[in-house]
XYZ file of C-alpha atoms in Angstrom:
348
model
C -12.213 -15.372 -2.737
C -10.363 -17.045 -5.384
C -10.313 -15.330 -9.286
C -8.708 -15.880 -12.549
C -10.420 -12.795 -14.810
C -8.945 -12.822 -18.457
C -8.262 -9.206 -21.383
C -6.078 -7.034 -18.455
C -2.982 -5.090 -18.590
C -1.444 -3.143 -16.401
C -0.013 -0.333 -18.179
C 1.470 1.358 -16.413
C 3.279 2.743 -12.121
C 4.396 6.155 -11.075
C 4.752 7.652 -7.606
C 5.126 9.966 -5.888
C 6.598 10.720 -2.965
C 6.738 14.183 0.007
C 9.804 15.795 -0.396
C 9.957 16.158 3.369
C 11.424 13.060 5.365
C 12.417 12.087 8.411
C 15.822 10.631 9.403
C 14.775 8.490 12.271
C 18.474 9.723 13.328
C 17.180 12.367 14.636
C 13.864 11.433 16.800
C 16.780 10.691 19.325
C 16.973 14.092 20.609
C 12.731 12.618 21.658
C 12.508 8.744 22.025
C 16.864 8.920 23.630
C 19.412 7.535 21.033
C 19.692 3.660 22.552
C 15.643 3.384 21.865
C 15.881 4.555 18.311
C 18.953 2.114 17.246
C 16.633 -0.862 18.879
C 14.081 0.728 17.159
C 16.046 0.937 13.624
C 17.800 -2.622 14.396
C 14.200 -4.336 14.572
C 12.799 -2.380 11.760
C 14.602 -1.588 9.462
C 13.448 1.463 9.090
C 16.025 4.374 7.881
C 14.118 7.496 7.213
C 10.307 8.024 5.903
C 9.071 10.778 3.794
C 5.892 13.090 5.911
C 3.421 15.365 3.610
C 2.846 18.859 4.150
C -0.060 18.793 6.524
C -2.173 21.042 3.962
C -1.250 17.607 1.559
C -3.875 14.821 1.821
C -3.562 11.106 0.034
C -6.054 12.418 -2.711
C -3.252 15.267 -2.922
C -0.475 13.376 -4.276
C -2.234 10.467 -5.192
C -3.079 13.459 -7.607
C 0.005 14.246 -8.179
C 1.423 10.942 -9.341
C -2.192 10.059 -12.286
C -1.341 13.388 -13.873
C 2.572 12.259 -14.420
C 0.789 9.505 -15.671
C -0.896 10.612 -17.805
C 1.464 12.719 -19.491
C 4.120 10.688 -19.458
C 2.203 7.833 -21.244
C 0.178 10.398 -23.320
C -3.171 9.458 -22.347
C -6.352 10.652 -24.027
C -8.372 11.981 -20.517
C -11.819 10.855 -22.280
C -10.316 7.457 -22.621
C -10.583 6.922 -18.902
C -13.574 5.170 -18.168
C -12.522 4.126 -14.086
C -10.808 5.880 -11.173
C -9.931 3.144 -7.837
C -9.381 5.016 -5.211
C -7.651 3.243 -2.031
C -6.951 4.943 1.259
C -7.842 5.340 4.864
C -6.889 9.031 4.837
C -9.981 10.497 3.019
C -11.144 14.531 2.062
C -13.778 13.669 3.827
C -16.535 11.337 5.554
C -18.766 12.079 3.040
C -18.111 12.492 -0.350
C -16.451 9.783 -1.887
C -12.280 10.712 -2.972
C -12.547 9.124 -5.828
C -15.444 11.877 -7.505
C -13.600 14.737 -6.137
C -10.455 13.252 -8.274
C -12.512 13.009 -11.390
C -12.966 16.565 -11.582
C -9.425 17.352 -10.277
C -7.830 15.675 -13.163
C -10.409 16.279 -15.837
C -11.804 13.507 -16.306
C -15.070 12.352 -18.838
C -18.477 12.453 -16.739
C -18.871 8.567 -18.091
C -15.704 7.844 -15.604
C -16.352 5.102 -13.049
C -15.359 6.417 -9.462
C -14.854 4.257 -5.773
C -13.640 4.949 -2.470
C -12.213 1.641 -1.192
C -11.361 2.696 2.276
C -9.159 0.152 3.316
C -5.042 0.577 3.879
C -2.384 -1.783 3.920
C -4.102 -4.956 1.805
C -5.965 -1.865 -0.217
C -3.966 -2.072 -3.685
C -4.894 -5.535 -4.320
C -8.706 -5.044 -3.481
C -8.047 -1.909 -5.962
C -6.641 -4.102 -8.737
C -9.301 -6.470 -8.335
C -11.739 -3.549 -8.541
C -10.390 -2.463 -12.225
C -9.849 -5.670 -13.336
C -13.083 -7.035 -12.858
C -14.991 -3.220 -14.424
C -12.412 -3.761 -17.307
C -12.814 -7.996 -18.074
C -16.939 -7.756 -17.606
C -16.389 -4.795 -19.571
C -17.909 -2.080 -18.199
C -14.091 -0.030 -19.313
C -11.699 0.175 -20.293
C -9.185 2.247 -19.085
C -9.085 2.447 -15.037
C -6.548 4.455 -13.120
C -6.233 3.091 -9.602
C -5.344 5.589 -6.942
C -3.587 4.350 -3.851
C -1.841 6.405 -1.204
C -2.210 7.186 2.879
C -0.546 9.840 4.833
C -0.908 7.799 8.478
C 1.372 10.500 9.983
C -2.133 12.435 10.387
C -3.413 9.451 11.831
C -0.288 8.883 14.705
C 0.225 10.889 18.323
C 3.822 12.124 18.190
C 4.515 11.241 21.857
C 3.792 7.121 19.815
C 7.591 5.467 18.368
C 5.735 2.677 17.845
C 4.414 3.921 14.709
C 6.054 6.657 14.429
C 9.041 5.148 13.409
C 7.509 2.983 10.415
C 5.231 5.362 8.887
C 5.623 6.864 5.289
C 3.523 9.003 3.098
C 3.577 8.399 -0.028
C 0.276 8.444 -3.512
C 0.986 5.952 -6.128
C -0.767 5.861 -9.991
C -1.262 2.021 -11.569
C -3.339 2.202 -15.372
C -5.205 -1.148 -15.972
C -6.324 -1.061 -19.200
C -8.066 -4.299 -21.445
C -5.215 -6.365 -22.439
C -4.631 -10.016 -24.011
C -3.469 -11.558 -19.852
C -5.409 -12.491 -16.622
C -5.220 -11.419 -13.190
C -5.610 -14.042 -10.804
C -6.777 -13.001 -7.423
C -7.825 -15.101 -3.923
C -8.022 -12.077 -1.556
C -9.711 -13.754 2.344
C -10.770 -11.522 5.305
C -10.462 -12.045 9.294
C -12.743 -9.259 10.498
C -12.322 -11.370 14.339
C -9.293 -9.659 14.744
C -10.490 -6.026 13.513
C -9.055 -4.269 17.161
C -5.740 -5.435 16.308
C -5.176 -2.105 14.149
C -7.483 0.751 14.229
C -8.553 4.515 15.121
C -11.302 3.124 17.797
C -12.663 6.785 17.449
C -13.579 8.678 15.394
C -16.649 6.716 13.496
C -20.147 6.686 14.456
C -19.637 4.364 16.517
C -17.743 6.266 18.802
C -17.461 9.729 17.694
C -14.755 11.988 18.844
C -14.864 13.555 22.464
C -12.868 14.918 25.672
C -13.037 11.313 27.231
C -11.525 9.668 23.591
C -8.676 13.138 23.394
C -7.289 11.221 26.744
C -3.501 10.971 26.883
C -2.213 7.343 27.283
C 0.755 5.565 28.227
C 1.128 1.899 28.064
C 3.876 -0.291 29.169
C 5.762 0.232 26.550
C 6.210 3.959 26.657
C 4.047 5.166 24.143
C 0.966 7.614 24.110
C -1.957 8.144 21.708
C -5.236 9.582 22.471
C -8.234 7.020 21.506
C -7.947 9.387 18.173
C -5.273 8.198 17.402
C -3.762 4.383 14.948
C -3.382 2.185 17.461
C -1.340 -1.363 16.006
C -0.661 -4.194 18.765
C 2.411 -5.543 16.242
C 3.280 -8.876 17.463
C -0.566 -10.044 16.583
C 0.396 -8.301 13.446
C 3.468 -9.870 13.409
C 1.719 -13.526 13.739
C -1.089 -13.013 11.568
C 2.062 -11.851 8.699
C 3.163 -15.029 8.823
C 0.682 -17.901 9.502
C -1.752 -16.541 6.779
C 0.434 -14.881 3.576
C 3.147 -17.141 2.325
C -0.532 -19.382 2.412
C -2.492 -17.676 0.712
C 0.512 -16.620 -2.043
C 1.115 -20.787 -2.363
C -2.655 -20.932 -3.187
C -2.773 -18.231 -5.903
C 0.463 -19.485 -7.376
C -1.617 -23.464 -7.899
C -4.502 -21.531 -8.959
C -2.608 -20.122 -11.368
C -1.017 -23.374 -12.819
C 1.817 -21.650 -12.468
C 5.987 -23.584 -11.697
C 7.092 -21.989 -7.960
C 10.028 -22.439 -9.750
C 9.036 -19.328 -12.449
C 7.754 -17.144 -10.670
C 9.927 -14.186 -11.641
C 9.688 -11.603 -8.800
C 7.264 -11.123 -5.791
C 5.790 -7.620 -4.804
C 5.535 -8.520 -0.890
C 3.635 -5.310 1.705
C 6.913 -3.810 2.471
C 5.490 -3.176 6.479
C 8.388 -3.215 7.739
C 11.449 -4.918 6.532
C 11.955 -7.515 9.757
C 8.475 -8.945 8.371
C 8.985 -8.953 4.701
C 11.923 -10.815 5.460
C 11.043 -13.193 6.990
C 7.285 -13.612 4.782
C 9.660 -14.285 2.439
C 11.991 -16.924 4.088
C 8.478 -19.601 4.740
C 7.956 -18.526 1.100
C 10.684 -19.851 0.862
C 12.171 -18.102 -1.934
C 15.355 -16.126 -2.567
C 16.035 -12.186 -2.253
C 17.008 -11.422 -5.180
C 13.487 -11.509 -6.164
C 11.716 -10.861 -3.205
C 13.483 -7.210 -2.908
C 12.155 -4.886 0.220
C 12.473 -1.155 -0.118
C 11.144 0.070 3.703
C 14.189 1.055 4.242
C 13.839 4.266 2.458
C 10.391 4.536 2.629
C 9.256 2.395 5.608
C 5.299 1.242 5.545
C 3.478 3.391 3.778
C 0.054 1.734 3.576
C -1.702 0.697 0.572
C 1.171 2.869 -1.193
C 3.760 -0.717 -0.449
C 3.554 -1.748 -3.524
C 3.054 0.430 -6.434
C 6.229 2.297 -4.595
C 8.010 -0.676 -4.758
C 7.250 -2.091 -7.827
C 8.723 1.885 -9.092
C 11.255 2.177 -7.209
C 13.201 -0.892 -8.211
C 11.633 -2.468 -11.400
C 12.595 0.819 -12.186
C 15.998 0.942 -11.618
C 16.482 -2.864 -12.629
C 14.920 -5.898 -14.515
C 13.897 -8.396 -13.231
C 11.784 -11.832 -15.185
C 8.128 -10.087 -14.664
C 5.850 -11.791 -16.341
C 4.762 -13.803 -13.504
C 4.172 -11.736 -10.771
C 3.078 -11.997 -7.464
C 1.401 -9.333 -5.962
C 0.815 -9.865 -1.930
C -0.171 -7.824 0.612
C -1.867 -8.203 4.288
C -2.785 -5.878 7.464
C -6.044 -3.637 8.434
C -9.438 -5.998 8.939
C -7.325 -8.625 9.198
C -7.413 -8.214 5.179
C -5.000 -10.440 3.343
C -4.455 -11.128 -0.814
C -2.565 -12.144 -2.855
C -2.395 -11.244 -7.103
C -0.930 -13.190 -9.647
C -0.136 -10.958 -13.470
C 1.969 -9.847 -15.787
C 4.390 -7.282 -15.640
C 6.450 -7.721 -18.220
C 5.185 -5.355 -19.967
C 4.110 -2.335 -17.848
C 6.296 0.990 -17.762
C 7.181 2.663 -13.857
C 8.026 5.467 -13.578
C 11.418 5.986 -11.026
C 9.234 7.271 -7.987
C 8.737 11.258 -8.227
C 10.570 13.507 -6.138
C 12.850 10.142 -5.238
């Protein structure tokens, strides 16, 4: 799907991080120092944030949204849309976005929706917000994206524990004078490459699904835990993502050399740099920050923006954001962020 939507503006981006830091090197006492150093070298991830056991992704997103509303001086009654992007929702039902409408004190005329996506989810959230605004349905939409991926991982699975972190973010999309271009693609044949096999209605949690199984790389997990075929995801990303990005640049009729910033999903440092090289763009306009935060799922792109763009000046007039992962799904957004306010991550 390709579409260009008009009369839009991304007004502000805020990220909220849990205070708990997990230093990867500290896991040497569990997995062995040599193994930990090897994984750190491969991924570039040195530390992640881990939410408290009683904190949900909605709590982190709520905190980010409250900061955004306060600092931007927004009248809550002027917010008429809320999109919650997360794989770690509060309940199977009702939708967590409905709960957040009440918790944030928003007007009851606010339209709310959950989008159950991970690493590509921010792109979907922005599409939903942009669609509501460009059709005239809404004027100000909060896109809240985040995950507590730490809850889905088995502690015996070092391949995931040393990559994923937790974070919540808030982005305000409003009526404006700019346009946003989207290119989103899907391939459900790869659904089993990144999955929590049990826990839904197809395979309910049972004694059988709760049995711990060890793979050939000595990672232990149950069917109730997150599973990722890392090599398959890597091959998918380096094959598909750059083509998707180049396609939306062409659709927008931009010259590639005029794109001033690339916000690439922070899967890990190695993968981001590989995608960047496939795009043939310089490292200074496609930065990484997963060294300090790991892969925070649907929060990586707004976390990157609030982290690096609040500290350093970039040419954001023509910006590309791209996400890829679970589904399999991948997509890009071409957007003007030159007037966007970026706030340094809370608890950085």
